[in-house]
Amino acid sequence: MNQIPKIEKKILKFWQRENIFAKSIEQKKNKPFFSFYDGPPFASGPPHYGHILASTIKDTVLRYWTMKGYQVPWRVGWDCHGLPVENLIEKELGFRSKKDIEKFGIKKFNQACRESVFRCTADWSKTLRRVGRWADYSDAYATLDNNYIESVWWVFKQLWNKGLVYQDYRVTPYCPRCGTPLSNFELNQPGAYQDVEDESVYVKFSLKGEKNTYFLVWTTTPWTLPANTGIAVGSKIKYVKVKSNNEFYILAKKRLEVLDKQGKYLVKEEFLGKDLVGIEYEPFYKMDLDKQGYRVVPADFVSVEDGTGLVHIAPAFGEDDMNLGKKENLPIKVTVDEEGKVVKGLGIPGQGKFVKKADKDIKNDLKKRNLLFKEEKIIHSYPHCWRCETLLLYYPINSWYVAVTRFKKELIDNNKKIRWVPAHLREGRFGKWLENVRDWSVSRNRFWGAPIPVWQCEKCGKQKCVGSIKELKQKPKDLHRPMIDKVVLKCSCNGRMKRTEEVFDCWFESGLMPYAQWHYPFENKKLVEETFPADFIAEGIDQTRGWFYTLHVLATALTLNGNGLGKNKPAFKNVVVNGLILGEDGKKLSKRLKNYTPPEIIFDKYGADALRYFLLSSTPIGEDYIVSEKRIGETFRRTILTLWNSFAFFNTYADSDIKSPKSVSPKNILDRWIVSRLNSLNQEVIFWMDKYELTKAARLFDSFVDDLSNWYIRRSRRRFQKPANKQEKQEAEKTLSFVLFNLAKLTAPFLPFMVEEIYQKLNGEQSVHLADYPKPNKKLIDKRLEERMSQVRDVSALALAERAKAGIKVRQPLSRLTIDNKQFAENNELAELIQEEINVKEIVFGKKVELDTKITPDLKIEGMIRDLVRFIQGMRKDAGLKPGQKIYLRYSAILSLRKIIQKYEEEIKAETSLEKMEAGSKRKEVFLVEKEVKLDGQEIWLGIRK
Ligand SMILES: [Zn+2]
Ligand SMILES: [Zn+2]
């Protein structure tokens, strides 16, 4: 097991014990703001990878700006209201409809909701802490607080005063189970649209006074037929009257294919749609109507793409239908109740049943009466409730609207002021959404939410919008229902004013967290105005039509004419949008499918830094992530462990009192190169981080760590282990210490745990997270050297591949390498690096990379000695000996081998720190480590002791 997760836990305790987070806030108290808004999650279950991802992005950006010297409000918050919570409690209590809640009592129900909200927040704080997300969890805001609600009221009143709020009886998407309308963007939540198989029907409306003549009409929702009060035609569309089986049908000429499979037909007459307008027909189920219905009306939305070109109009159950009904003065007949059941006592088949079930009864009834022309199965995408998954209906209801369409231009203009990462979202997904904005239904006919602050007079009907608790002239303990419903105001006409029953859409509440989290404008006025708009926010792609949208709408509405918050402002300046997290099989994470490893296991095996780095570097921002333990393990080994081992190497070989120097002026070519690389890295990381391109910044560390470990340290080993003189070692130590120390600071926002350990060991100051972010020293950047070193690495890789192809290990010296680069010929230092790496006697500058793979007897012996040295070093390590500690070696081998070893005795002794080595037999003596190995096929026994 690796030790990194253990180190991380130690660091977590250290941060807590020493209040490092509080200290970092204190340190930046008087610095300029870097403003951040946290999108409040519903803590209705434990946090999953999606939350860990968003938290990692937020934490990395915030740590970065803190180290850059800014004051960051790190506040987190909880979304407490709305359908997600209500549905949870309904399920727990076994409720099926709103009536169950009313029977149970709104007070008790809301109490249960309130108690459930903080059930999981402790789990959340624990997981987010483990990820390393810094925040003051004790100071989180909650949307259920009276102060928060009061700010919601204030915002609503601002909109009210600007004339942006209205009430309307409209057909809206409606969940019959939740008993409430939903907004158009709630229909865009993931999973809202699902394919359903339906029976579509062609039905026959009989023309009044014309025997055997019918309008052919198509619908996918037979349950809406009893509410039909009109048929729409396109004025300029050509229609025909055809004869088939002794009956006459009227339909669009272009839709004759509808009849094709029904045998022969004869076209009798042809006319335009406008000629049909006004013709009356017999309804299927006659209703009492307050206006004249059952007639043909013109409409511009009629098409001949599907159906019959004659459109069934049920004003109660379609948005277009309602608008057309209002325009053409058609009666509105609501034949379904608020639970989605067919109203009883109207003579409709399937009465009392849920509409989808009543479909069949209605169809059968029409069939019996010879009014059904034909049926067809169709599969279409249909919206469902994003919380309870019930099929949504389009249903007429009185609702409160925010007139978003009235400030569409400002919404589009303000979007231009935002940097989206990835950039294409601005004009793409988000921009397109803004082009088609609709007025927003902000009221919900529910219980657990901020109440709509409108009171209406029972006598004269006057409405009053309340924008503060003060205006109530009393102070209710709790602003929720049912307490608030008992507050009665007095009208100017002396009548009693009672509150309208609805509560707010929870998206309305979360969209105004920039103000409400600080109880604006009642408190913290200066703070809110100084930190608005946010410099940065980050959430998942699903929020494009959720929180990002509501933040944008409300900020734009509030700043329309200018106020303390500014004029025409977006809510945020930079937004980082992450994709979805998928399991190893590319599907959504599913506990049932077990297609992912739980985060706790990742934390215990690889640590939080590994998961963070995987999330930050594996996938371009905006694309979907595939989370798999294998891939996280690879990231861990490639980057985290390699960095840790580089530090461990330093820790092993450097003198114990080495501290990182403040500056360096390197001379050795490797030192000059790695210091140049460090400063280039520093420059590039800042370049990308300032643009919020986290993936591009994070990936830079990967190649740097590779250069550091697999080239700088590898080629510098001799200087640490067998330096030519003291100064040579000191120079190397100084450089590596400087590089590791600054690398720790550079990576601190990304890998906050491990580099804290490295930083402390190298410097002794309290915490890397209290340090300033490094600034690059351009004077130390030598781009030419970096390029050439990169060529050196390429050449070496080619030559090593040649060795591998010939099956000769690197320890076996070879005589000659030919390479093609003249630049190396001019630079002896670079050529030497290649020579050492490839283990050849000489380098020749010729035309291409060519390795002389012939092994002469001398080279062979040299290779054997290398092997022997390596065996002895391995044994020293097994015995736990310190570098340089002198030991005794005995060996036993055949005479020819002994002769060779004796010849190179001095060299072997020097390289393996032997006090004495002698040939002899394995006597009964205790050795620290004994080993039997083969040298060039010959057996040799080795034993070491102190
Ligand atoms: Zn629902
Ligand atoms: Zn009144």
PDB file of C-alpha atoms in Angstrom, residues 669-898:
ATOM      1  CA  ILE A 669      23.504  22.468 -18.128  1.00  0.00           C
ATOM      2  CA  LEU A 670      20.905  20.232 -16.445  1.00  0.00           C
ATOM      3  CA  ASP A 671      20.396  22.793 -13.690  1.00  0.00           C
ATOM      4  CA  ARG A 672      20.046  25.617 -16.175  1.00  0.00           C
ATOM      5  CA  TRP A 673      17.587  23.566 -18.162  1.00  0.00           C
ATOM      6  CA  ILE A 674      15.298  22.496 -15.312  1.00  0.00           C
ATOM      7  CA  VAL A 675      15.223  26.026 -13.876  1.00  0.00           C
ATOM      8  CA  SER A 676      14.294  27.343 -17.306  1.00  0.00           C
ATOM      9  CA  ARG A 677      11.577  24.697 -17.596  1.00  0.00           C
ATOM     10  CA  LEU A 678      10.250  25.657 -14.149  1.00  0.00           C
ATOM     11  CA  ASN A 679       9.944  29.314 -15.113  1.00  0.00           C
ATOM     12  CA  SER A 680       8.343  28.483 -18.452  1.00  0.00           C
ATOM     13  CA  LEU A 681       5.895  26.239 -16.628  1.00  0.00           C
ATOM     14  CA  ASN A 682       5.135  29.042 -14.201  1.00  0.00           C
ATOM     15  CA  GLN A 683       4.452  31.420 -17.080  1.00  0.00           C
ATOM     16  CA  GLU A 684       2.178  28.995 -18.934  1.00  0.00           C
ATOM     17  CA  VAL A 685       0.198  27.935 -15.873  1.00  0.00           C
ATOM     18  CA  ILE A 686      -0.606  31.561 -15.074  1.00  0.00           C
ATOM     19  CA  PHE A 687      -1.486  32.204 -18.719  1.00  0.00           C
ATOM     20  CA  TRP A 688      -4.091  29.425 -18.778  1.00  0.00           C
ATOM     21  CA  MET A 689      -5.376  29.840 -15.229  1.00  0.00           C
ATOM     22  CA  ASP A 690      -6.070  33.524 -15.859  1.00  0.00           C
ATOM     23  CA  LYS A 691      -8.231  32.343 -18.767  1.00  0.00           C
ATOM     24  CA  TYR A 692      -9.937  29.721 -16.582  1.00  0.00           C
ATOM     25  CA  GLU A 693      -8.628  26.947 -18.859  1.00  0.00           C
ATOM     26  CA  LEU A 694      -8.030  24.488 -16.045  1.00  0.00           C
ATOM     27  CA  THR A 695      -7.364  21.395 -18.128  1.00  0.00           C
ATOM     28  CA  LYS A 696      -4.735  23.168 -20.191  1.00  0.00           C
ATOM     29  CA  ALA A 697      -3.032  24.432 -17.031  1.00  0.00           C
ATOM     30  CA  ALA A 698      -3.223  21.097 -15.196  1.00  0.00           C
ATOM     31  CA  ARG A 699      -1.786  19.072 -18.077  1.00  0.00           C
ATOM     32  CA  LEU A 700       1.427  21.138 -18.007  1.00  0.00           C
ATOM     33  CA  PHE A 701       2.414  19.547 -14.708  1.00  0.00           C
ATOM     34  CA  ASP A 702       2.332  16.092 -16.204  1.00  0.00           C
ATOM     35  CA  SER A 703       5.126  16.751 -18.680  1.00  0.00           C
ATOM     36  CA  PHE A 704       7.093  18.792 -16.184  1.00  0.00           C
ATOM     37  CA  VAL A 705       7.075  15.993 -13.624  1.00  0.00           C
ATOM     38  CA  ASP A 706       8.214  13.626 -16.372  1.00  0.00           C
ATOM     39  CA  ASP A 707      11.114  15.942 -17.293  1.00  0.00           C
ATOM     40  CA  LEU A 708      12.042  16.358 -13.655  1.00  0.00           C
ATOM     41  CA  SER A 709      12.016  12.708 -12.729  1.00  0.00           C
ATOM     42  CA  ASN A 710      12.876  10.875 -15.917  1.00  0.00           C
ATOM     43  CA  TRP A 711      15.522  13.246 -17.116  1.00  0.00           C
ATOM     44  CA  TYR A 712      16.747  15.814 -14.626  1.00  0.00           C
ATOM     45  CA  ILE A 713      17.007  13.480 -11.642  1.00  0.00           C
ATOM     46  CA  ARG A 714      17.978  10.456 -13.700  1.00  0.00           C
ATOM     47  CA  ARG A 715      20.877  12.282 -15.319  1.00  0.00           C
ATOM     48  CA  SER A 716      21.786  14.001 -12.040  1.00  0.00           C
ATOM     49  CA  ARG A 717      21.989  10.842  -9.931  1.00  0.00           C
ATOM     50  CA  ARG A 718      25.752  10.708 -10.070  1.00  0.00           C
ATOM     51  CA  ARG A 719      26.039  14.255  -8.771  1.00  0.00           C
ATOM     52  CA  PHE A 720      24.020  13.267  -5.732  1.00  0.00           C
ATOM     53  CA  GLN A 721      25.353   9.776  -5.190  1.00  0.00           C
ATOM     54  CA  LYS A 722      28.970  10.006  -6.335  1.00  0.00           C
ATOM     55  CA  PRO A 723      29.812  13.689  -6.750  1.00  0.00           C
ATOM     56  CA  ALA A 724      33.233  14.620  -8.063  1.00  0.00           C
ATOM     57  CA  ASN A 725      33.487  17.179  -5.285  1.00  0.00           C
ATOM     58  CA  LYS A 726      31.418  18.790  -2.561  1.00  0.00           C
ATOM     59  CA  GLN A 727      30.545  21.813  -4.658  1.00  0.00           C
ATOM     60  CA  GLU A 728      29.094  19.704  -7.453  1.00  0.00           C
ATOM     61  CA  LYS A 729      26.705  18.043  -5.038  1.00  0.00           C
ATOM     62  CA  GLN A 730      25.768  21.327  -3.387  1.00  0.00           C
ATOM     63  CA  GLU A 731      24.847  22.850  -6.728  1.00  0.00           C
ATOM     64  CA  ALA A 732      22.641  19.931  -7.657  1.00  0.00           C
ATOM     65  CA  GLU A 733      20.976  19.921  -4.231  1.00  0.00           C
ATOM     66  CA  LYS A 734      20.323  23.626  -4.360  1.00  0.00           C
ATOM     67  CA  THR A 735      18.713  23.386  -7.777  1.00  0.00           C
ATOM     68  CA  LEU A 736      16.518  20.394  -6.999  1.00  0.00           C
ATOM     69  CA  SER A 737      15.413  21.910  -3.715  1.00  0.00           C
ATOM     70  CA  PHE A 738      14.559  25.174  -5.460  1.00  0.00           C
ATOM     71  CA  VAL A 739      12.621  23.388  -8.183  1.00  0.00           C
ATOM     72  CA  LEU A 740      10.652  21.141  -5.811  1.00  0.00           C
ATOM     73  CA  PHE A 741       9.866  24.028  -3.502  1.00  0.00           C
ATOM     74  CA  ASN A 742       8.516  26.217  -6.290  1.00  0.00           C
ATOM     75  CA  LEU A 743       6.755  23.326  -7.952  1.00  0.00           C
ATOM     76  CA  ALA A 744       4.968  22.742  -4.645  1.00  0.00           C
ATOM     77  CA  LYS A 745       3.683  26.317  -4.719  1.00  0.00           C
ATOM     78  CA  LEU A 746       2.704  26.081  -8.392  1.00  0.00           C
ATOM     79  CA  THR A 747       0.745  22.867  -7.912  1.00  0.00           C
ATOM     80  CA  ALA A 748      -0.742  23.772  -4.509  1.00  0.00           C
ATOM     81  CA  PRO A 749      -4.159  24.782  -5.929  1.00  0.00           C
ATOM     82  CA  PHE A 750      -4.302  21.511  -7.885  1.00  0.00           C
ATOM     83  CA  LEU A 751      -2.735  18.994  -5.465  1.00  0.00           C
ATOM     84  CA  PRO A 752      -3.223  20.702  -2.119  1.00  0.00           C
ATOM     85  CA  PHE A 753      -2.229  17.741   0.069  1.00  0.00           C
ATOM     86  CA  MET A 754       1.031  16.161  -0.999  1.00  0.00           C
ATOM     87  CA  VAL A 755       2.799  19.376  -1.908  1.00  0.00           C
ATOM     88  CA  GLU A 756       1.998  20.746   1.540  1.00  0.00           C
ATOM     89  CA  GLU A 757       4.242  17.986   2.899  1.00  0.00           C
ATOM     90  CA  ILE A 758       6.974  18.741   0.342  1.00  0.00           C
ATOM     91  CA  TYR A 759       6.787  22.475   0.995  1.00  0.00           C
ATOM     92  CA  GLN A 760       7.059  22.100   4.739  1.00  0.00           C
ATOM     93  CA  LYS A 761       9.989  19.694   4.566  1.00  0.00           C
ATOM     94  CA  LEU A 762      11.902  21.989   2.243  1.00  0.00           C
ATOM     95  CA  ASN A 763      11.215  25.268   3.897  1.00  0.00           C
ATOM     96  CA  GLY A 764       9.788  24.961   7.354  1.00  0.00           C
ATOM     97  CA  GLU A 765       7.245  27.733   6.902  1.00  0.00           C
ATOM     98  CA  GLN A 766       3.767  26.958   8.113  1.00  0.00           C
ATOM     99  CA  SER A 767       1.766  26.145   4.983  1.00  0.00           C
ATOM    100  CA  VAL A 768       2.098  26.278   1.226  1.00  0.00           C
ATOM    101  CA  HIS A 769      -1.456  27.628   1.152  1.00  0.00           C
ATOM    102  CA  LEU A 770      -0.340  30.753   2.955  1.00  0.00           C
ATOM    103  CA  ALA A 771       2.398  31.352   0.383  1.00  0.00           C
ATOM    104  CA  ASP A 772       2.222  33.692  -2.606  1.00  0.00           C
ATOM    105  CA  TYR A 773       1.829  32.173  -6.029  1.00  0.00           C
ATOM    106  CA  PRO A 774       5.258  32.171  -7.744  1.00  0.00           C
ATOM    107  CA  LYS A 775       5.983  34.698 -10.464  1.00  0.00           C
ATOM    108  CA  PRO A 776       8.156  33.553 -13.374  1.00  0.00           C
ATOM    109  CA  ASN A 777      11.674  34.974 -13.703  1.00  0.00           C
ATOM    110  CA  LYS A 778      11.948  35.545 -17.436  1.00  0.00           C
ATOM    111  CA  LYS A 779      15.715  35.984 -17.209  1.00  0.00           C
ATOM    112  CA  LEU A 780      16.062  32.330 -16.283  1.00  0.00           C
ATOM    113  CA  ILE A 781      14.072  31.126 -19.289  1.00  0.00           C
ATOM    114  CA  ASP A 782      16.228  29.739 -22.123  1.00  0.00           C
ATOM    115  CA  LYS A 783      13.811  28.493 -24.784  1.00  0.00           C
ATOM    116  CA  ARG A 784      16.658  27.360 -27.059  1.00  0.00           C
ATOM    117  CA  LEU A 785      18.069  25.158 -24.354  1.00  0.00           C
ATOM    118  CA  GLU A 786      14.617  23.706 -23.661  1.00  0.00           C
ATOM    119  CA  GLU A 787      14.188  22.840 -27.333  1.00  0.00           C
ATOM    120  CA  ARG A 788      17.584  21.224 -27.595  1.00  0.00           C
ATOM    121  CA  MET A 789      17.108  19.244 -24.418  1.00  0.00           C
ATOM    122  CA  SER A 790      13.872  18.000 -25.802  1.00  0.00           C
ATOM    123  CA  GLN A 791      15.806  16.818 -28.906  1.00  0.00           C
ATOM    124  CA  VAL A 792      18.331  15.131 -26.626  1.00  0.00           C
ATOM    125  CA  ARG A 793      15.502  13.235 -24.991  1.00  0.00           C
ATOM    126  CA  ASP A 794      14.142  12.258 -28.413  1.00  0.00           C
ATOM    127  CA  VAL A 795      17.512  10.968 -29.614  1.00  0.00           C
ATOM    128  CA  SER A 796      18.004   9.049 -26.383  1.00  0.00           C
ATOM    129  CA  ALA A 797      14.582   7.469 -26.704  1.00  0.00           C
ATOM    130  CA  LEU A 798      15.445   6.334 -30.246  1.00  0.00           C
ATOM    131  CA  ALA A 799      18.765   4.867 -29.165  1.00  0.00           C
ATOM    132  CA  LEU A 800      17.199   3.097 -26.198  1.00  0.00           C
ATOM    133  CA  ALA A 801      14.661   1.603 -28.562  1.00  0.00           C
ATOM    134  CA  GLU A 802      17.565   0.264 -30.658  1.00  0.00           C
ATOM    135  CA  ARG A 803      18.994  -1.351 -27.538  1.00  0.00           C
ATOM    136  CA  ALA A 804      15.673  -2.901 -26.691  1.00  0.00           C
ATOM    137  CA  LYS A 805      15.339  -4.204 -30.249  1.00  0.00           C
ATOM    138  CA  ALA A 806      18.770  -5.870 -29.968  1.00  0.00           C
ATOM    139  CA  GLY A 807      17.869  -7.228 -26.518  1.00  0.00           C
ATOM    140  CA  ILE A 808      20.784  -5.540 -24.768  1.00  0.00           C
ATOM    141  CA  LYS A 809      20.118  -4.043 -21.361  1.00  0.00           C
ATOM    142  CA  VAL A 810      21.290  -0.508 -20.589  1.00  0.00           C
ATOM    143  CA  ARG A 811      23.847  -1.644 -18.018  1.00  0.00           C
ATOM    144  CA  GLN A 812      25.808  -3.388 -20.753  1.00  0.00           C
ATOM    145  CA  PRO A 813      28.156  -0.705 -22.151  1.00  0.00           C
ATOM    146  CA  LEU A 814      28.459  -0.441 -25.941  1.00  0.00           C
ATOM    147  CA  SER A 815      31.171   1.108 -28.008  1.00  0.00           C
ATOM    148  CA  ARG A 816      29.510   3.670 -30.265  1.00  0.00           C
ATOM    149  CA  LEU A 817      26.379   5.683 -31.028  1.00  0.00           C
ATOM    150  CA  THR A 818      26.001   7.633 -34.236  1.00  0.00           C
ATOM    151  CA  ILE A 819      23.582  10.564 -34.229  1.00  0.00           C
ATOM    152  CA  ASP A 820      22.526  13.157 -36.751  1.00  0.00           C
ATOM    153  CA  ASN A 821      22.474  16.364 -34.825  1.00  0.00           C
ATOM    154  CA  LYS A 822      25.298  18.850 -35.361  1.00  0.00           C
ATOM    155  CA  GLN A 823      24.053  20.998 -32.521  1.00  0.00           C
ATOM    156  CA  PHE A 824      25.054  18.274 -30.109  1.00  0.00           C
ATOM    157  CA  ALA A 825      28.491  18.146 -31.705  1.00  0.00           C
ATOM    158  CA  GLU A 826      28.987  21.810 -30.855  1.00  0.00           C
ATOM    159  CA  ASN A 827      27.755  21.292 -27.334  1.00  0.00           C
ATOM    160  CA  ASN A 828      29.830  18.826 -25.450  1.00  0.00           C
ATOM    161  CA  GLU A 829      27.616  18.901 -22.396  1.00  0.00           C
ATOM    162  CA  LEU A 830      24.572  17.769 -24.337  1.00  0.00           C
ATOM    163  CA  ALA A 831      26.481  15.010 -26.109  1.00  0.00           C
ATOM    164  CA  GLU A 832      27.747  13.766 -22.761  1.00  0.00           C
ATOM    165  CA  LEU A 833      24.216  13.505 -21.448  1.00  0.00           C
ATOM    166  CA  ILE A 834      23.283  11.238 -24.331  1.00  0.00           C
ATOM    167  CA  GLN A 835      26.456   9.214 -23.925  1.00  0.00           C
ATOM    168  CA  GLU A 836      25.710   8.591 -20.246  1.00  0.00           C
ATOM    169  CA  GLU A 837      22.061   7.799 -20.853  1.00  0.00           C
ATOM    170  CA  ILE A 838      22.790   5.316 -23.634  1.00  0.00           C
ATOM    171  CA  ASN A 839      25.901   3.931 -21.923  1.00  0.00           C
ATOM    172  CA  VAL A 840      28.262   4.096 -24.894  1.00  0.00           C
ATOM    173  CA  LYS A 841      31.989   4.739 -25.077  1.00  0.00           C
ATOM    174  CA  GLU A 842      31.757   7.382 -27.751  1.00  0.00           C
ATOM    175  CA  ILE A 843      29.344   9.440 -29.809  1.00  0.00           C
ATOM    176  CA  VAL A 844      29.938  10.005 -33.511  1.00  0.00           C
ATOM    177  CA  PHE A 845      28.127  12.664 -35.566  1.00  0.00           C
ATOM    178  CA  GLY A 846      26.881  11.059 -38.664  1.00  0.00           C
ATOM    179  CA  LYS A 847      23.707  11.009 -40.576  1.00  0.00           C
ATOM    180  CA  LYS A 848      21.140   9.178 -38.508  1.00  0.00           C
ATOM    181  CA  VAL A 849      20.679   7.481 -35.161  1.00  0.00           C
ATOM    182  CA  GLU A 850      22.599   4.225 -35.269  1.00  0.00           C
ATOM    183  CA  LEU A 851      23.758   2.128 -32.383  1.00  0.00           C
ATOM    184  CA  ASP A 852      26.742  -0.190 -32.676  1.00  0.00           C
ATOM    185  CA  THR A 853      25.397  -3.262 -30.906  1.00  0.00           C
ATOM    186  CA  LYS A 854      28.558  -5.391 -31.091  1.00  0.00           C
ATOM    187  CA  ILE A 855      29.698  -6.477 -27.624  1.00  0.00           C
ATOM    188  CA  THR A 856      33.496  -6.902 -27.404  1.00  0.00           C
ATOM    189  CA  PRO A 857      34.953  -9.095 -24.585  1.00  0.00           C
ATOM    190  CA  ASP A 858      35.990  -5.936 -22.698  1.00  0.00           C
ATOM    191  CA  LEU A 859      32.514  -4.452 -22.938  1.00  0.00           C
ATOM    192  CA  LYS A 860      31.060  -7.763 -21.804  1.00  0.00           C
ATOM    193  CA  ILE A 861      33.181  -7.789 -18.653  1.00  0.00           C
ATOM    194  CA  GLU A 862      32.258  -4.194 -17.950  1.00  0.00           C
ATOM    195  CA  GLY A 863      28.576  -5.161 -18.247  1.00  0.00           C
ATOM    196  CA  MET A 864      29.087  -8.005 -15.751  1.00  0.00           C
ATOM    197  CA  ILE A 865      30.681  -5.628 -13.252  1.00  0.00           C
ATOM    198  CA  ARG A 866      27.707  -3.237 -13.684  1.00  0.00           C
ATOM    199  CA  ASP A 867      25.357  -6.117 -12.921  1.00  0.00           C
ATOM    200  CA  LEU A 868      27.323  -7.106  -9.853  1.00  0.00           C
ATOM    201  CA  VAL A 869      27.295  -3.517  -8.544  1.00  0.00           C
ATOM    202  CA  ARG A 870      23.559  -3.411  -9.022  1.00  0.00           C
ATOM    203  CA  PHE A 871      23.074  -6.702  -7.129  1.00  0.00           C
ATOM    204  CA  ILE A 872      25.087  -5.415  -4.206  1.00  0.00           C
ATOM    205  CA  GLN A 873      23.189  -2.135  -4.161  1.00  0.00           C
ATOM    206  CA  GLY A 874      19.925  -4.054  -4.133  1.00  0.00           C
ATOM    207  CA  MET A 875      21.134  -6.085  -1.154  1.00  0.00           C
ATOM    208  CA  ARG A 876      22.131  -2.904   0.699  1.00  0.00           C
ATOM    209  CA  LYS A 877      18.649  -1.591   0.163  1.00  0.00           C
ATOM    210  CA  ASP A 878      17.098  -4.864   1.368  1.00  0.00           C
ATOM    211  CA  ALA A 879      19.234  -4.661   4.493  1.00  0.00           C
ATOM    212  CA  GLY A 880      17.999  -1.114   5.104  1.00  0.00           C
ATOM    213  CA  LEU A 881      21.489   0.384   5.005  1.00  0.00           C
ATOM    214  CA  LYS A 882      22.034   4.103   4.691  1.00  0.00           C
ATOM    215  CA  PRO A 883      23.815   5.462   1.607  1.00  0.00           C
ATOM    216  CA  GLY A 884      27.516   5.577   2.322  1.00  0.00           C
ATOM    217  CA  GLN A 885      27.402   3.218   5.315  1.00  0.00           C
ATOM    218  CA  LYS A 886      30.428   0.913   5.060  1.00  0.00           C
ATOM    219  CA  ILE A 887      29.921  -2.855   4.950  1.00  0.00           C
ATOM    220  CA  TYR A 888      31.678  -6.196   4.417  1.00  0.00           C
ATOM    221  CA  LEU A 889      31.021  -8.478   1.422  1.00  0.00           C
ATOM    222  CA  ARG A 890      31.893 -12.110   0.880  1.00  0.00           C
ATOM    223  CA  TYR A 891      31.325 -13.919  -2.401  1.00  0.00           C
ATOM    224  CA  SER A 892      31.737 -17.391  -3.750  1.00  0.00           C
ATOM    225  CA  ALA A 893      32.178 -18.095  -7.481  1.00  0.00           C
ATOM    226  CA  ILE A 894      34.184 -20.202  -9.928  1.00  0.00           C
ATOM    227  CA  LEU A 895      37.798 -19.247 -10.487  1.00  0.00           C
ATOM    228  CA  SER A 896      37.428 -17.457 -13.859  1.00  0.00           C
ATOM    229  CA  LEU A 897      34.723 -15.209 -12.419  1.00  0.00           C
ATOM    230  CA  ARG A 898      36.745 -14.578  -9.281  1.00  0.00           C
TER     231      ARG A 898
END
